[in-house]
Amino acid sequence: MPCLQHHPASAALLFADAGALRRSYLRLISLSSTLRHLDQLLGVSLASGHYPLDPAPATSLLLRYASFRAPPRHLLRLFRAFPLPDRFLRNALLRSLPFLRPDLLFPSPDSFSFAFAATSLTSSCPRGDPISHSAAVRALHALAVAAGFAGDTFVASALTKVYFTLSRGDDARKVFDAVPSPDTVLWNTLLAGLSGSDALEAFVRMTVAGSVRPDSTTLSSVLPAAAEVADLTMGRCVHAFGEKCGLAQHEHVVTGLISLYAKCGDMDCARSLFDKMAGPDLVAYNALISGYSVNGMVGSSVELFKDLVALGLRPNSSTLVALIPVHSPFGHEQLAWCLHAHVVKAGFDANAPVSTALTTLYCRLNDMDSAREAFDAMPEKTMESWNAMISGYAQNGLTEMAVALFQQMQALNVRPNPLTISSTLSACAQLGALSLGKWVHKIIAKENLELNVYVMTALIDMYVKCGSIAEARCIFNRMDNKNVVSWNAMISGYGLHGQGAEALKLYKDMLDAHILPTSPTFLSVLYACSHGGLVEEGRSVFRSMTSDYGITPGIEHCTCMVDLLGRAGRLSEAFDLISEFPKSAVGPGVWGALLAACMVHKDGDLAKVASQKLFELEPENTGYYVLLSNLYTSKKQYSEAAVVRQEAKSRKLVKTPGCTLIEIADKPHVFMAGDRTHPQSDAIYSYLEKLTTKMIEAGYRADTEAALYDVEEEEKEHMVKVHSEKLAIAFGLLNTLPGTEIRIIKNLRVCLDCHNATKIISKVTQRLIVVRDASRFHHFRDGVCSCGDYW
């Protein structure tokens, strides 16, 4: 850049007409297409001495430099080279800088000064640090209030927009509320920033107030909000309002209506509006294609895509995202592969939204290799693409890979958002990895996400499933804004840990707080009653579900009721209740709960009935054969057990092997039954022998009822002695200090012998041992389990 030095004014000597000179400069500036052109013009202007004299070309030159993304320091030097900048030049600089310089607002700011400063901050928000941006915006807001511009609609619109860009909706509303007479533009800014029911409520306020007239932009902002919450009634009202005001024929309003009806499932209305358009553009085609895909009408979306191509319209990335059958992928694998090939051929594989849609599609199809290939092919990954891959791993049970990818994201300094955190916490919860969960908790605090209700609810769920029910309750108590999902997570957590009375108490607190229970709420309460032996309380909740709240019990609720009665030994009552359920609510879960209860209470006759139903419904489920075989074995009906096992063998069914995980020093260790692969195996088995001696002295006797019937008793005792739970507990005792809590996770339901053994171990070692199995949590302390031997 040429050196900015002041030269004696010589423009008058070169040009007699100053106006002509100004027009020449302005025209040349507008025609400049590179920074080099602008540098040449600046050099001529400085050499002639004209630059410091005329603010109009200087202002135009600064704005043109800004449009070419010249560095901020360059713009500041241009500004400082002008000896007496006027308000226009100051506003041009405020509009162009990506940061706030409060000194530039004064001595004589106007509404444009504050609005331009806010607009520049808005454009730089997605690229910068949200914390520093937030501080800058709040400082600008304070200056605007002090200067008396808090009620100016132009300034308020700019501030409202930047607050929404920073996801500070409450501050945006405060700006809006400070304006005594909002105009249409300010209302539209508010509606564009709000979402869902909040935007709909604001639109109603706007129309009821009657002080301003909505325009087509107003309807274009409120229609996506109605679509987001699938409020078809409100959408129809907006449509009628648009017809009445003569706004419904605007092209972008019609497109918004098509999208609304499509997302609400009324494809006939959507198609009717589309067909009435004189010449639908690509955006309208994309809206209808997306509607067909979302509603599972994949064939119609493909036909419409063919029409689009036949008309000579060129599909864009939004077209392909709409066409990819993410919402109904099953049965359309061939189409998915063809679309992927088209994406690569058309060069859209580097497009983040398209590649993210493909990643999501493959994740839903459980084709994780293809999903990862699509993810890795993206040269620049967006937050949505990271979230798609991490949540895909978590939802498909590949929890370790989900956590590893999140760690990679952190190593690359990619800032997570609430969805990233929630997906990672879900993976930690599935793994039972408390140390990883605590690490994510620290990231939540670092990223200031502790006010996000979804993140904090996921955090509660993680602590619950990792065995820290007390920590989960502390987080729950600290939450200012709890939604029904937060209450459900905490109630479910108490049920999972066998604290039925606490779950019921919290349920009553929820009702007292005027939170309307949902179907998952009742499922959580019934589960808690089932695992706490609270039969009458469970009955009462089950009745109120229908009578007080009009919620029809589903399969899960009916399963819980059978489980509740079955655990309490009321097998006949449970069987009779099944006949009262709707056919749609009677599935494998209901009969499986009854069979499990028959196993506990040794009812072979009813077990035959339940197992027969299960073999018909799910003939490939190994667990049912194992349960029935174990029941026969425990009753010494060995021939019947042999028949069941032979049937399982003939179907080539394989029992899921039991394994147990324990974390020591933030490192996971996994054990199988009879495992000798661990580096400390010799020490573990030696310690287990000594521990067993102490257990026997304390009254332990091996329970071999469910062991194989065709081996000697001594061999049976050895088989149960080396179950994976015992190996993991022995390893934990060996590698932790006295008094340290032991936590293990078993992938199957804990067996009777391991349950009894762990009670004794907790007594002889004076340790708290927390066991999470496939059904619930067990807290063993001083020879007693929190489940009361009721699991």
PDB file of C-alpha atoms in Angstrom, residues 257-448:
ATOM      1  CA  LEU A 257     -46.479 -22.459   2.498  1.00  0.00           C
ATOM      2  CA  ILE A 258     -45.379 -25.435   0.392  1.00  0.00           C
ATOM      3  CA  SER A 259     -42.698 -26.221   2.958  1.00  0.00           C
ATOM      4  CA  LEU A 260     -45.172 -25.797   5.842  1.00  0.00           C
ATOM      5  CA  TYR A 261     -47.798 -28.144   4.406  1.00  0.00           C
ATOM      6  CA  ALA A 262     -45.147 -30.661   3.408  1.00  0.00           C
ATOM      7  CA  LYS A 263     -43.589 -30.745   6.895  1.00  0.00           C
ATOM      8  CA  CYS A 264     -47.051 -31.114   8.423  1.00  0.00           C
ATOM      9  CA  GLY A 265     -47.774 -34.108   6.171  1.00  0.00           C
ATOM     10  CA  ASP A 266     -50.407 -32.436   3.938  1.00  0.00           C
ATOM     11  CA  MET A 267     -48.746 -33.171   0.609  1.00  0.00           C
ATOM     12  CA  ASP A 268     -51.970 -32.608  -1.351  1.00  0.00           C
ATOM     13  CA  CYS A 269     -52.066 -28.932  -0.304  1.00  0.00           C
ATOM     14  CA  ALA A 270     -48.348 -28.583  -0.901  1.00  0.00           C
ATOM     15  CA  ARG A 271     -48.631 -30.014  -4.408  1.00  0.00           C
ATOM     16  CA  SER A 272     -51.714 -27.907  -5.176  1.00  0.00           C
ATOM     17  CA  LEU A 273     -49.860 -24.699  -4.297  1.00  0.00           C
ATOM     18  CA  PHE A 274     -46.863 -25.807  -6.333  1.00  0.00           C
ATOM     19  CA  ASP A 275     -48.988 -26.592  -9.403  1.00  0.00           C
ATOM     20  CA  LYS A 276     -50.614 -23.123  -9.241  1.00  0.00           C
ATOM     21  CA  MET A 277     -47.249 -21.365  -9.517  1.00  0.00           C
ATOM     22  CA  ALA A 278     -46.749 -19.890 -12.967  1.00  0.00           C
ATOM     23  CA  GLY A 279     -43.088 -20.819 -13.101  1.00  0.00           C
ATOM     24  CA  PRO A 280     -41.816 -22.459  -9.943  1.00  0.00           C
ATOM     25  CA  ASP A 281     -38.168 -21.756  -9.330  1.00  0.00           C
ATOM     26  CA  LEU A 282     -35.527 -24.117  -7.980  1.00  0.00           C
ATOM     27  CA  VAL A 283     -36.321 -23.146  -4.360  1.00  0.00           C
ATOM     28  CA  ALA A 284     -39.947 -24.210  -4.808  1.00  0.00           C
ATOM     29  CA  TYR A 285     -38.865 -27.493  -6.399  1.00  0.00           C
ATOM     30  CA  ASN A 286     -36.491 -28.117  -3.507  1.00  0.00           C
ATOM     31  CA  ALA A 287     -39.241 -27.465  -0.939  1.00  0.00           C
ATOM     32  CA  LEU A 288     -41.601 -29.981  -2.557  1.00  0.00           C
ATOM     33  CA  ILE A 289     -38.870 -32.601  -3.132  1.00  0.00           C
ATOM     34  CA  SER A 290     -37.926 -32.283   0.541  1.00  0.00           C
ATOM     35  CA  GLY A 291     -41.578 -32.643   1.531  1.00  0.00           C
ATOM     36  CA  TYR A 292     -41.954 -35.874  -0.416  1.00  0.00           C
ATOM     37  CA  SER A 293     -38.742 -37.261   1.106  1.00  0.00           C
ATOM     38  CA  VAL A 294     -39.683 -36.291   4.678  1.00  0.00           C
ATOM     39  CA  ASN A 295     -43.072 -37.979   4.272  1.00  0.00           C
ATOM     40  CA  GLY A 296     -41.571 -41.201   2.919  1.00  0.00           C
ATOM     41  CA  MET A 297     -42.827 -40.591  -0.645  1.00  0.00           C
ATOM     42  CA  VAL A 298     -39.423 -41.256  -2.130  1.00  0.00           C
ATOM     43  CA  GLY A 299     -40.778 -42.245  -5.538  1.00  0.00           C
ATOM     44  CA  SER A 300     -42.593 -38.912  -5.889  1.00  0.00           C
ATOM     45  CA  SER A 301     -39.474 -36.972  -4.896  1.00  0.00           C
ATOM     46  CA  VAL A 302     -37.446 -38.792  -7.567  1.00  0.00           C
ATOM     47  CA  GLU A 303     -40.118 -38.106 -10.237  1.00  0.00           C
ATOM     48  CA  LEU A 304     -40.158 -34.415  -9.332  1.00  0.00           C
ATOM     49  CA  PHE A 305     -36.376 -34.349  -9.549  1.00  0.00           C
ATOM     50  CA  LYS A 306     -36.614 -35.793 -13.067  1.00  0.00           C
ATOM     51  CA  ASP A 307     -39.120 -33.046 -14.010  1.00  0.00           C
ATOM     52  CA  LEU A 308     -36.752 -30.416 -12.671  1.00  0.00           C
ATOM     53  CA  VAL A 309     -33.870 -31.712 -14.781  1.00  0.00           C
ATOM     54  CA  ALA A 310     -36.095 -32.046 -17.852  1.00  0.00           C
ATOM     55  CA  LEU A 311     -37.020 -28.340 -17.572  1.00  0.00           C
ATOM     56  CA  GLY A 312     -33.363 -27.399 -17.731  1.00  0.00           C
ATOM     57  CA  LEU A 313     -33.101 -26.294 -14.112  1.00  0.00           C
ATOM     58  CA  ARG A 314     -29.748 -27.159 -12.629  1.00  0.00           C
ATOM     59  CA  PRO A 315     -29.966 -28.953  -9.268  1.00  0.00           C
ATOM     60  CA  ASN A 316     -27.992 -27.359  -6.461  1.00  0.00           C
ATOM     61  CA  SER A 317     -26.745 -28.739  -3.157  1.00  0.00           C
ATOM     62  CA  SER A 318     -30.136 -28.081  -1.503  1.00  0.00           C
ATOM     63  CA  THR A 319     -31.818 -30.210  -4.184  1.00  0.00           C
ATOM     64  CA  LEU A 320     -29.548 -33.145  -3.473  1.00  0.00           C
ATOM     65  CA  VAL A 321     -29.899 -32.788   0.301  1.00  0.00           C
ATOM     66  CA  ALA A 322     -33.691 -32.838  -0.143  1.00  0.00           C
ATOM     67  CA  LEU A 323     -33.534 -35.860  -2.457  1.00  0.00           C
ATOM     68  CA  ILE A 324     -31.260 -38.049  -0.313  1.00  0.00           C
ATOM     69  CA  PRO A 325     -33.733 -40.364   1.513  1.00  0.00           C
ATOM     70  CA  VAL A 326     -32.465 -39.666   5.043  1.00  0.00           C
ATOM     71  CA  HIS A 327     -35.948 -39.773   6.553  1.00  0.00           C
ATOM     72  CA  SER A 328     -36.964 -43.122   5.025  1.00  0.00           C
ATOM     73  CA  PRO A 329     -33.754 -44.906   3.983  1.00  0.00           C
ATOM     74  CA  PHE A 330     -34.777 -48.530   4.410  1.00  0.00           C
ATOM     75  CA  GLY A 331     -35.646 -50.167   1.120  1.00  0.00           C
ATOM     76  CA  HIS A 332     -33.933 -47.383  -0.814  1.00  0.00           C
ATOM     77  CA  GLU A 333     -30.331 -48.481  -0.500  1.00  0.00           C
ATOM     78  CA  GLN A 334     -29.946 -48.698  -4.294  1.00  0.00           C
ATOM     79  CA  LEU A 335     -31.192 -45.113  -4.680  1.00  0.00           C
ATOM     80  CA  ALA A 336     -28.763 -43.999  -1.983  1.00  0.00           C
ATOM     81  CA  TRP A 337     -25.816 -45.516  -3.831  1.00  0.00           C
ATOM     82  CA  CYS A 338     -26.943 -43.966  -7.145  1.00  0.00           C
ATOM     83  CA  LEU A 339     -27.323 -40.552  -5.526  1.00  0.00           C
ATOM     84  CA  HIS A 340     -23.897 -40.868  -3.922  1.00  0.00           C
ATOM     85  CA  ALA A 341     -22.410 -41.647  -7.322  1.00  0.00           C
ATOM     86  CA  HIS A 342     -24.225 -38.630  -8.816  1.00  0.00           C
ATOM     87  CA  VAL A 343     -22.918 -36.430  -5.996  1.00  0.00           C
ATOM     88  CA  VAL A 344     -19.327 -37.476  -6.718  1.00  0.00           C
ATOM     89  CA  LYS A 345     -19.772 -37.106 -10.485  1.00  0.00           C
ATOM     90  CA  ALA A 346     -21.322 -33.642 -10.161  1.00  0.00           C
ATOM     91  CA  GLY A 347     -18.575 -32.509  -7.796  1.00  0.00           C
ATOM     92  CA  PHE A 348     -20.833 -32.061  -4.767  1.00  0.00           C
ATOM     93  CA  ASP A 349     -18.895 -34.497  -2.586  1.00  0.00           C
ATOM     94  CA  ALA A 350     -16.909 -31.548  -1.226  1.00  0.00           C
ATOM     95  CA  ASN A 351     -20.138 -29.752  -0.322  1.00  0.00           C
ATOM     96  CA  ALA A 352     -20.603 -29.982   3.448  1.00  0.00           C
ATOM     97  CA  PRO A 353     -24.456 -30.137   3.592  1.00  0.00           C
ATOM     98  CA  VAL A 354     -24.584 -32.838   0.897  1.00  0.00           C
ATOM     99  CA  SER A 355     -21.826 -34.919   2.473  1.00  0.00           C
ATOM    100  CA  THR A 356     -23.447 -34.496   5.900  1.00  0.00           C
ATOM    101  CA  ALA A 357     -26.757 -35.771   4.508  1.00  0.00           C
ATOM    102  CA  LEU A 358     -24.957 -38.804   3.041  1.00  0.00           C
ATOM    103  CA  THR A 359     -23.177 -39.396   6.358  1.00  0.00           C
ATOM    104  CA  THR A 360     -26.503 -39.290   8.208  1.00  0.00           C
ATOM    105  CA  LEU A 361     -28.114 -41.595   5.639  1.00  0.00           C
ATOM    106  CA  TYR A 362     -25.407 -44.257   5.967  1.00  0.00           C
ATOM    107  CA  CYS A 363     -25.510 -43.976   9.763  1.00  0.00           C
ATOM    108  CA  ARG A 364     -29.238 -44.673   9.703  1.00  0.00           C
ATOM    109  CA  LEU A 365     -28.588 -47.671   7.466  1.00  0.00           C
ATOM    110  CA  ASN A 366     -25.914 -48.823   9.962  1.00  0.00           C
ATOM    111  CA  ASP A 367     -23.329 -48.711   7.171  1.00  0.00           C
ATOM    112  CA  MET A 368     -20.745 -46.970   9.323  1.00  0.00           C
ATOM    113  CA  ASP A 369     -17.818 -47.575   6.953  1.00  0.00           C
ATOM    114  CA  SER A 370     -19.580 -45.687   4.143  1.00  0.00           C
ATOM    115  CA  ALA A 371     -20.658 -42.997   6.605  1.00  0.00           C
ATOM    116  CA  ARG A 372     -17.061 -42.474   7.690  1.00  0.00           C
ATOM    117  CA  GLU A 373     -15.882 -42.371   4.071  1.00  0.00           C
ATOM    118  CA  ALA A 374     -18.395 -39.618   3.283  1.00  0.00           C
ATOM    119  CA  PHE A 375     -17.336 -37.760   6.431  1.00  0.00           C
ATOM    120  CA  ASP A 376     -13.605 -38.072   5.720  1.00  0.00           C
ATOM    121  CA  ALA A 377     -14.094 -36.916   2.106  1.00  0.00           C
ATOM    122  CA  MET A 378     -15.203 -33.468   3.281  1.00  0.00           C
ATOM    123  CA  PRO A 379     -12.286 -31.041   2.927  1.00  0.00           C
ATOM    124  CA  GLU A 380     -13.864 -28.619   5.429  1.00  0.00           C
ATOM    125  CA  LYS A 381     -16.097 -30.216   8.027  1.00  0.00           C
ATOM    126  CA  THR A 382     -18.964 -28.206   9.498  1.00  0.00           C
ATOM    127  CA  MET A 383     -20.348 -28.552  12.994  1.00  0.00           C
ATOM    128  CA  GLU A 384     -23.311 -30.426  11.488  1.00  0.00           C
ATOM    129  CA  SER A 385     -21.000 -32.985   9.873  1.00  0.00           C
ATOM    130  CA  TRP A 386     -19.125 -33.627  13.133  1.00  0.00           C
ATOM    131  CA  ASN A 387     -22.439 -34.018  14.944  1.00  0.00           C
ATOM    132  CA  ALA A 388     -23.799 -36.410  12.310  1.00  0.00           C
ATOM    133  CA  MET A 389     -20.793 -38.714  12.601  1.00  0.00           C
ATOM    134  CA  ILE A 390     -20.534 -38.614  16.404  1.00  0.00           C
ATOM    135  CA  SER A 391     -24.272 -39.176  16.946  1.00  0.00           C
ATOM    136  CA  GLY A 392     -24.225 -41.909  14.279  1.00  0.00           C
ATOM    137  CA  TYR A 393     -21.542 -43.799  16.185  1.00  0.00           C
ATOM    138  CA  ALA A 394     -23.402 -43.325  19.479  1.00  0.00           C
ATOM    139  CA  GLN A 395     -26.778 -44.422  18.091  1.00  0.00           C
ATOM    140  CA  ASN A 396     -25.295 -47.529  16.474  1.00  0.00           C
ATOM    141  CA  GLY A 397     -23.586 -48.646  19.680  1.00  0.00           C
ATOM    142  CA  LEU A 398     -20.057 -47.735  18.542  1.00  0.00           C
ATOM    143  CA  THR A 399     -19.602 -45.651  21.644  1.00  0.00           C
ATOM    144  CA  GLU A 400     -15.809 -45.831  21.838  1.00  0.00           C
ATOM    145  CA  MET A 401     -15.535 -44.506  18.276  1.00  0.00           C
ATOM    146  CA  ALA A 402     -17.972 -41.684  19.121  1.00  0.00           C
ATOM    147  CA  VAL A 403     -15.811 -40.629  22.060  1.00  0.00           C
ATOM    148  CA  ALA A 404     -12.602 -40.989  20.016  1.00  0.00           C
ATOM    149  CA  LEU A 405     -14.023 -38.746  17.276  1.00  0.00           C
ATOM    150  CA  PHE A 406     -15.046 -36.155  19.843  1.00  0.00           C
ATOM    151  CA  GLN A 407     -11.507 -36.238  21.244  1.00  0.00           C
ATOM    152  CA  GLN A 408     -10.161 -35.736  17.710  1.00  0.00           C
ATOM    153  CA  MET A 409     -12.514 -32.784  17.310  1.00  0.00           C
ATOM    154  CA  GLN A 410     -11.147 -31.288  20.531  1.00  0.00           C
ATOM    155  CA  ALA A 411      -7.556 -31.822  19.376  1.00  0.00           C
ATOM    156  CA  LEU A 412      -8.361 -29.820  16.222  1.00  0.00           C
ATOM    157  CA  ASN A 413      -9.775 -26.990  18.390  1.00  0.00           C
ATOM    158  CA  VAL A 414     -13.249 -27.323  16.863  1.00  0.00           C
ATOM    159  CA  ARG A 415     -15.693 -25.827  19.350  1.00  0.00           C
ATOM    160  CA  PRO A 416     -18.567 -28.226  20.131  1.00  0.00           C
ATOM    161  CA  ASN A 417     -22.179 -27.128  20.256  1.00  0.00           C
ATOM    162  CA  PRO A 418     -24.985 -28.509  22.493  1.00  0.00           C
ATOM    163  CA  LEU A 419     -25.790 -31.359  20.072  1.00  0.00           C
ATOM    164  CA  THR A 420     -22.135 -32.473  19.969  1.00  0.00           C
ATOM    165  CA  ILE A 421     -21.963 -32.509  23.750  1.00  0.00           C
ATOM    166  CA  SER A 422     -25.283 -34.354  24.104  1.00  0.00           C
ATOM    167  CA  SER A 423     -24.242 -37.072  21.628  1.00  0.00           C
ATOM    168  CA  THR A 424     -20.873 -37.531  23.341  1.00  0.00           C
ATOM    169  CA  LEU A 425     -22.497 -37.724  26.769  1.00  0.00           C
ATOM    170  CA  SER A 426     -24.855 -40.376  25.401  1.00  0.00           C
ATOM    171  CA  ALA A 427     -21.829 -42.397  24.296  1.00  0.00           C
ATOM    172  CA  CYS A 428     -20.203 -41.982  27.731  1.00  0.00           C
ATOM    173  CA  ALA A 429     -23.455 -43.131  29.360  1.00  0.00           C
ATOM    174  CA  GLN A 430     -23.597 -46.258  27.188  1.00  0.00           C
ATOM    175  CA  LEU A 431     -19.960 -47.022  27.949  1.00  0.00           C
ATOM    176  CA  GLY A 432     -20.355 -46.295  31.637  1.00  0.00           C
ATOM    177  CA  ALA A 433     -17.160 -44.270  31.261  1.00  0.00           C
ATOM    178  CA  LEU A 434     -17.420 -41.927  34.241  1.00  0.00           C
ATOM    179  CA  SER A 435     -13.943 -40.435  33.784  1.00  0.00           C
ATOM    180  CA  LEU A 436     -14.732 -39.484  30.177  1.00  0.00           C
ATOM    181  CA  GLY A 437     -18.097 -38.112  31.259  1.00  0.00           C
ATOM    182  CA  LYS A 438     -16.418 -35.900  33.863  1.00  0.00           C
ATOM    183  CA  TRP A 439     -13.989 -34.684  31.194  1.00  0.00           C
ATOM    184  CA  VAL A 440     -16.946 -33.693  28.979  1.00  0.00           C
ATOM    185  CA  HIS A 441     -18.511 -31.997  32.025  1.00  0.00           C
ATOM    186  CA  LYS A 442     -15.423 -29.755  32.275  1.00  0.00           C
ATOM    187  CA  ILE A 443     -15.795 -28.876  28.586  1.00  0.00           C
ATOM    188  CA  ILE A 444     -19.425 -27.913  29.223  1.00  0.00           C
ATOM    189  CA  ALA A 445     -18.283 -25.454  31.881  1.00  0.00           C
ATOM    190  CA  LYS A 446     -15.498 -24.142  29.626  1.00  0.00           C
ATOM    191  CA  GLU A 447     -17.900 -23.568  26.712  1.00  0.00           C
ATOM    192  CA  ASN A 448     -20.537 -21.902  28.932  1.00  0.00           C
TER     193      ASN A 448
END
